[in-house]
Amino acid sequence: MNKPVARMLKLDPRKLPAQVFQRYAARAGIIRDRQEREAKAWESFGKPGRDPNTLGSLVTLLAKNGNWTPHLKLAQLRNHWDQVVGPQIAQHSVVASFNDGILVIRAESPAWTTTLTYMIPQLTDTIKERLDGLDISQIRVTGPQAHPFTRGRYGRYRR
């Protein structure tokens, strides 16, 4: 004959419901606590102390402590290059690199290289004024990059 499960497993039938439903009771308590926290959160939404206005200060702190500030300032300079040199010059030049305080600007022709070279004092002042945190010790202006093939005299390839 089939014995009841409690007898087969030698369990106390008085404690069996508590053992079986203990997990469900604990889960119900967790769900009830979560619902209460959610209700309190909705009630306090938008009130002082709950606004995420400190997120910006947290990101600023991370940028300063992680030495990201120069990289962010350089990206800002690249994105707003036309505001520093003007739209016409920005069409013919680009911020190439920034290493060890040396800012390198690449111009597309020797004429634009000369123009930007004469503008270095003005560029230095403008960049220091608008991008505090980007420590520039020197600005170099380079012309277009040379091709890997070298030409001999009079434009013909040497063999």
Short mmCIF file of N, CA, C and O in Angstrom, two decimals, residues 28-101:
data_model
loop_
_atom_site.label_atom_id
_atom_site.label_comp_id
_atom_site.label_asym_id
_atom_site.label_seq_id
_atom_site.Cartn_x
_atom_site.Cartn_y
_atom_site.Cartn_z
N ALA A 28 7.32 35.87 -0.16
CA ALA A 28 6.23 36.84 -0.01
C ALA A 28 6.70 38.04 0.82
O ALA A 28 6.35 39.19 0.53
N GLY A 29 7.53 37.78 1.83
CA GLY A 29 8.06 38.88 2.64
C GLY A 29 8.99 39.78 1.83
O GLY A 29 8.94 41.01 1.95
N ILE A 30 9.81 39.18 0.97
CA ILE A 30 10.71 39.96 0.12
C ILE A 30 9.91 40.82 -0.86
O ILE A 30 10.20 42.00 -1.05
N ILE A 31 8.88 40.23 -1.44
CA ILE A 31 8.05 40.97 -2.40
C ILE A 31 7.33 42.12 -1.69
O ILE A 31 7.25 43.23 -2.22
N ARG A 32 6.81 41.87 -0.50
CA ARG A 32 6.11 42.92 0.26
C ARG A 32 7.07 44.06 0.59
O ARG A 32 6.72 45.24 0.42
N ASP A 33 8.30 43.74 1.02
CA ASP A 33 9.29 44.79 1.32
C ASP A 33 9.63 45.61 0.08
O ASP A 33 9.74 46.83 0.14
N ARG A 34 9.80 44.93 -1.05
CA ARG A 34 10.12 45.64 -2.29
C ARG A 34 8.97 46.57 -2.69
O ARG A 34 9.20 47.70 -3.11
N GLN A 35 7.75 46.11 -2.56
CA GLN A 35 6.60 46.95 -2.90
C GLN A 35 6.52 48.17 -2.00
O GLN A 35 6.19 49.27 -2.46
N GLU A 36 6.84 48.00 -0.73
CA GLU A 36 6.84 49.15 0.19
C GLU A 36 7.92 50.15 -0.19
O GLU A 36 7.69 51.37 -0.18
N ARG A 37 9.14 49.67 -0.55
CA ARG A 37 10.21 50.58 -0.97
C ARG A 37 9.85 51.32 -2.25
O ARG A 37 10.13 52.51 -2.40
N GLU A 38 9.21 50.62 -3.19
CA GLU A 38 8.79 51.26 -4.43
C GLU A 38 7.76 52.35 -4.17
O GLU A 38 7.81 53.42 -4.76
N ALA A 39 6.81 52.07 -3.27
CA ALA A 39 5.78 53.06 -2.94
C ALA A 39 6.42 54.29 -2.30
O ALA A 39 6.07 55.43 -2.64
N LYS A 40 7.38 54.08 -1.39
CA LYS A 40 8.07 55.22 -0.76
C LYS A 40 8.88 56.01 -1.77
O LYS A 40 8.94 57.23 -1.71
N ALA A 41 9.50 55.31 -2.72
CA ALA A 41 10.28 55.99 -3.75
C ALA A 41 9.39 56.87 -4.62
O ALA A 41 9.75 58.00 -4.95
N TRP A 42 8.21 56.37 -4.99
CA TRP A 42 7.29 57.18 -5.80
C TRP A 42 6.77 58.38 -5.02
O TRP A 42 6.56 59.45 -5.58
N GLU A 43 6.55 58.21 -3.72
CA GLU A 43 6.07 59.31 -2.90
C GLU A 43 7.11 60.42 -2.78
O GLU A 43 6.77 61.59 -2.73
N SER A 44 8.39 60.04 -2.73
CA SER A 44 9.45 61.04 -2.55
C SER A 44 10.07 61.49 -3.87
O SER A 44 11.02 62.25 -3.87
N PHE A 45 9.54 61.04 -5.01
CA PHE A 45 10.10 61.38 -6.32
C PHE A 45 10.03 62.89 -6.53
O PHE A 45 9.01 63.53 -6.36
N GLY A 46 11.17 63.48 -6.90
CA GLY A 46 11.24 64.91 -7.20
C GLY A 46 11.42 65.79 -5.99
O GLY A 46 11.56 67.00 -6.12
N LYS A 47 11.40 65.22 -4.81
CA LYS A 47 11.58 66.02 -3.61
C LYS A 47 13.07 66.26 -3.36
O LYS A 47 13.91 65.54 -3.89
N PRO A 48 13.43 67.26 -2.58
CA PRO A 48 14.85 67.53 -2.31
C PRO A 48 15.56 66.30 -1.78
O PRO A 48 15.03 65.54 -0.98
N GLY A 49 16.78 66.12 -2.26
CA GLY A 49 17.57 64.98 -1.86
C GLY A 49 17.42 63.79 -2.79
O GLY A 49 18.17 62.84 -2.71
N ARG A 50 16.41 63.83 -3.66
CA ARG A 50 16.17 62.73 -4.59
C ARG A 50 16.53 63.11 -6.03
O ARG A 50 16.49 62.27 -6.91
N ASP A 51 16.86 64.37 -6.27
CA ASP A 51 17.16 64.81 -7.63
C ASP A 51 18.53 64.31 -8.06
O ASP A 51 19.46 64.30 -7.26
N PRO A 52 18.69 63.93 -9.32
CA PRO A 52 19.99 63.44 -9.80
C PRO A 52 20.94 64.56 -10.21
O PRO A 52 21.76 64.37 -11.06
N ASN A 53 20.82 65.73 -9.59
CA ASN A 53 21.68 66.85 -9.99
C ASN A 53 23.14 66.64 -9.59
O ASN A 53 24.00 67.36 -10.06
N THR A 54 23.42 65.67 -8.77
CA THR A 54 24.81 65.41 -8.39
C THR A 54 25.52 64.51 -9.40
O THR A 54 26.71 64.28 -9.27
N LEU A 55 24.82 64.01 -10.40
CA LEU A 55 25.44 63.15 -11.41
C LEU A 55 26.51 63.92 -12.18
O LEU A 55 27.59 63.39 -12.43
N GLY A 56 26.23 65.16 -12.54
CA GLY A 56 27.22 65.98 -13.24
C GLY A 56 28.48 66.19 -12.40
O GLY A 56 29.60 66.13 -12.91
N SER A 57 28.30 66.43 -11.11
CA SER A 57 29.47 66.62 -10.25
C SER A 57 30.25 65.31 -10.11
O SER A 57 31.47 65.32 -10.00
N LEU A 58 29.55 64.19 -10.14
CA LEU A 58 30.23 62.89 -10.07
C LEU A 58 31.06 62.65 -11.32
O LEU A 58 32.21 62.22 -11.24
N VAL A 59 30.51 62.96 -12.49
CA VAL A 59 31.25 62.79 -13.74
C VAL A 59 32.46 63.72 -13.77
O VAL A 59 33.55 63.33 -14.20
N THR A 60 32.30 64.94 -13.31
CA THR A 60 33.41 65.88 -13.26
C THR A 60 34.50 65.36 -12.33
O THR A 60 35.69 65.43 -12.66
N LEU A 61 34.12 64.82 -11.21
CA LEU A 61 35.09 64.26 -10.27
C LEU A 61 35.83 63.08 -10.89
O LEU A 61 37.06 62.97 -10.77
N LEU A 62 35.11 62.21 -11.59
CA LEU A 62 35.76 61.09 -12.27
C LEU A 62 36.73 61.57 -13.34
O LEU A 62 37.82 61.01 -13.50
N ALA A 63 36.35 62.59 -14.07
CA ALA A 63 37.22 63.11 -15.13
C ALA A 63 38.50 63.69 -14.54
O ALA A 63 39.59 63.49 -15.07
N LYS A 64 38.38 64.39 -13.42
CA LYS A 64 39.57 64.99 -12.79
C LYS A 64 40.47 63.92 -12.18
O LYS A 64 41.68 63.95 -12.36
N ASN A 65 39.88 62.98 -11.47
CA ASN A 65 40.68 61.96 -10.79
C ASN A 65 41.27 60.94 -11.75
O ASN A 65 42.28 60.33 -11.46
N GLY A 66 40.64 60.73 -12.88
CA GLY A 66 41.12 59.76 -13.85
C GLY A 66 42.00 60.37 -14.92
O GLY A 66 42.31 59.71 -15.90
N ASN A 67 42.39 61.62 -14.76
CA ASN A 67 43.21 62.33 -15.74
C ASN A 67 42.57 62.33 -17.12
O ASN A 67 43.24 62.23 -18.14
N TRP A 68 41.26 62.46 -17.17
CA TRP A 68 40.54 62.51 -18.43
C TRP A 68 40.40 63.94 -18.93
O TRP A 68 40.07 64.15 -20.09
N THR A 69 40.61 64.91 -18.08
CA THR A 69 40.37 66.30 -18.44
C THR A 69 41.12 66.73 -19.70
O THR A 69 40.51 67.31 -20.59
N PRO A 70 42.43 66.47 -19.83
CA PRO A 70 43.09 66.88 -21.08
C PRO A 70 42.50 66.24 -22.32
O PRO A 70 42.36 66.88 -23.36
N HIS A 71 42.10 64.98 -22.21
CA HIS A 71 41.51 64.29 -23.36
C HIS A 71 40.15 64.89 -23.72
O HIS A 71 39.84 65.05 -24.91
N LEU A 72 39.37 65.21 -22.71
CA LEU A 72 38.07 65.82 -22.96
C LEU A 72 38.23 67.22 -23.54
O LEU A 72 37.48 67.60 -24.45
N LYS A 73 39.19 67.96 -23.04
CA LYS A 73 39.44 69.31 -23.56
C LYS A 73 39.94 69.26 -25.00
O LYS A 73 39.56 70.08 -25.83
N LEU A 74 40.79 68.28 -25.31
CA LEU A 74 41.28 68.13 -26.68
C LEU A 74 40.13 67.77 -27.62
O LEU A 74 40.04 68.30 -28.74
N ALA A 75 39.25 66.90 -27.19
CA ALA A 75 38.07 66.56 -28.00
C ALA A 75 37.18 67.78 -28.21
O ALA A 75 36.66 68.01 -29.31
N GLN A 76 37.06 68.59 -27.18
CA GLN A 76 36.28 69.82 -27.29
C GLN A 76 36.93 70.78 -28.28
O GLN A 76 36.25 71.41 -29.08
N LEU A 77 38.26 70.88 -28.25
CA LEU A 77 38.99 71.73 -29.19
C LEU A 77 38.78 71.24 -30.62
O LEU A 77 38.53 72.04 -31.52
N ARG A 78 38.87 69.94 -30.83
CA ARG A 78 38.67 69.39 -32.18
C ARG A 78 37.25 69.65 -32.67
O ARG A 78 37.03 69.97 -33.83
N ASN A 79 36.27 69.48 -31.79
CA ASN A 79 34.88 69.67 -32.19
C ASN A 79 34.53 71.12 -32.47
O ASN A 79 33.63 71.40 -33.26
N HIS A 80 35.21 72.04 -31.82
CA HIS A 80 34.90 73.46 -31.97
C HIS A 80 36.08 74.23 -32.56
O HIS A 80 36.30 75.40 -32.24
N TRP A 81 36.85 73.59 -33.41
CA TRP A 81 38.02 74.21 -34.02
C TRP A 81 37.64 75.45 -34.82
O TRP A 81 38.36 76.43 -34.84
N ASP A 82 36.47 75.41 -35.45
CA ASP A 82 36.03 76.57 -36.24
C ASP A 82 35.77 77.79 -35.37
O ASP A 82 35.91 78.92 -35.83
N GLN A 83 35.43 77.60 -34.11
CA GLN A 83 35.21 78.73 -33.22
C GLN A 83 36.53 79.34 -32.74
O GLN A 83 36.56 80.48 -32.29
N VAL A 84 37.61 78.59 -32.83
CA VAL A 84 38.92 79.09 -32.40
C VAL A 84 39.61 79.84 -33.54
O VAL A 84 40.13 80.93 -33.34
N VAL A 85 39.59 79.27 -34.75
CA VAL A 85 40.33 79.88 -35.86
C VAL A 85 39.43 80.52 -36.91
O VAL A 85 39.92 81.18 -37.81
N GLY A 86 38.14 80.31 -36.82
CA GLY A 86 37.23 80.83 -37.81
C GLY A 86 36.87 79.73 -38.81
O GLY A 86 37.65 78.80 -39.03
N PRO A 87 35.71 79.86 -39.45
CA PRO A 87 35.24 78.79 -40.33
C PRO A 87 36.11 78.56 -41.56
O PRO A 87 36.30 77.42 -41.99
N GLN A 88 36.66 79.64 -42.14
CA GLN A 88 37.46 79.47 -43.36
C GLN A 88 38.76 78.73 -43.09
O GLN A 88 39.12 77.80 -43.80
N ILE A 89 39.46 79.11 -42.04
CA ILE A 89 40.73 78.44 -41.70
C ILE A 89 40.46 77.01 -41.22
O ILE A 89 41.23 76.10 -41.50
N ALA A 90 39.34 76.81 -40.52
CA ALA A 90 39.00 75.47 -40.03
C ALA A 90 38.76 74.49 -41.17
O ALA A 90 39.00 73.29 -41.01
N GLN A 91 38.32 74.99 -42.31
CA GLN A 91 38.12 74.10 -43.47
C GLN A 91 39.43 73.60 -44.04
O GLN A 91 39.47 72.60 -44.73
N HIS A 92 40.52 74.30 -43.74
CA HIS A 92 41.82 73.97 -44.32
C HIS A 92 42.84 73.50 -43.29
O HIS A 92 44.03 73.39 -43.60
N SER A 93 42.39 73.24 -42.06
CA SER A 93 43.31 72.80 -41.01
C SER A 93 42.58 71.90 -40.04
O SER A 93 41.35 71.90 -39.97
N VAL A 94 43.37 71.15 -39.27
CA VAL A 94 42.79 70.23 -38.29
C VAL A 94 43.76 70.07 -37.12
O VAL A 94 44.98 70.19 -37.29
N VAL A 95 43.22 69.82 -35.94
CA VAL A 95 44.05 69.52 -34.77
C VAL A 95 44.53 68.09 -34.95
O VAL A 95 43.74 67.15 -34.96
N ALA A 96 45.83 67.92 -35.11
CA ALA A 96 46.39 66.59 -35.41
C ALA A 96 46.67 65.79 -34.15
O ALA A 96 46.29 64.62 -34.05
N SER A 97 47.36 66.39 -33.17
CA SER A 97 47.71 65.63 -31.97
C SER A 97 48.05 66.57 -30.82
O SER A 97 48.23 67.77 -31.01
N PHE A 98 48.14 65.97 -29.64
CA PHE A 98 48.54 66.69 -28.44
C PHE A 98 49.32 65.72 -27.56
O PHE A 98 48.75 64.77 -27.03
N ASN A 99 50.63 65.94 -27.45
CA ASN A 99 51.48 65.09 -26.62
C ASN A 99 52.46 65.94 -25.85
O ASN A 99 53.12 66.81 -26.42
N ASP A 100 52.58 65.66 -24.57
CA ASP A 100 53.55 66.34 -23.69
C ASP A 100 53.46 67.85 -23.80
O ASP A 100 54.46 68.56 -23.82
N GLY A 101 52.25 68.39 -23.88
CA GLY A 101 52.05 69.83 -23.91
C GLY A 101 52.25 70.45 -25.28
O GLY A 101 52.14 71.67 -25.42
#
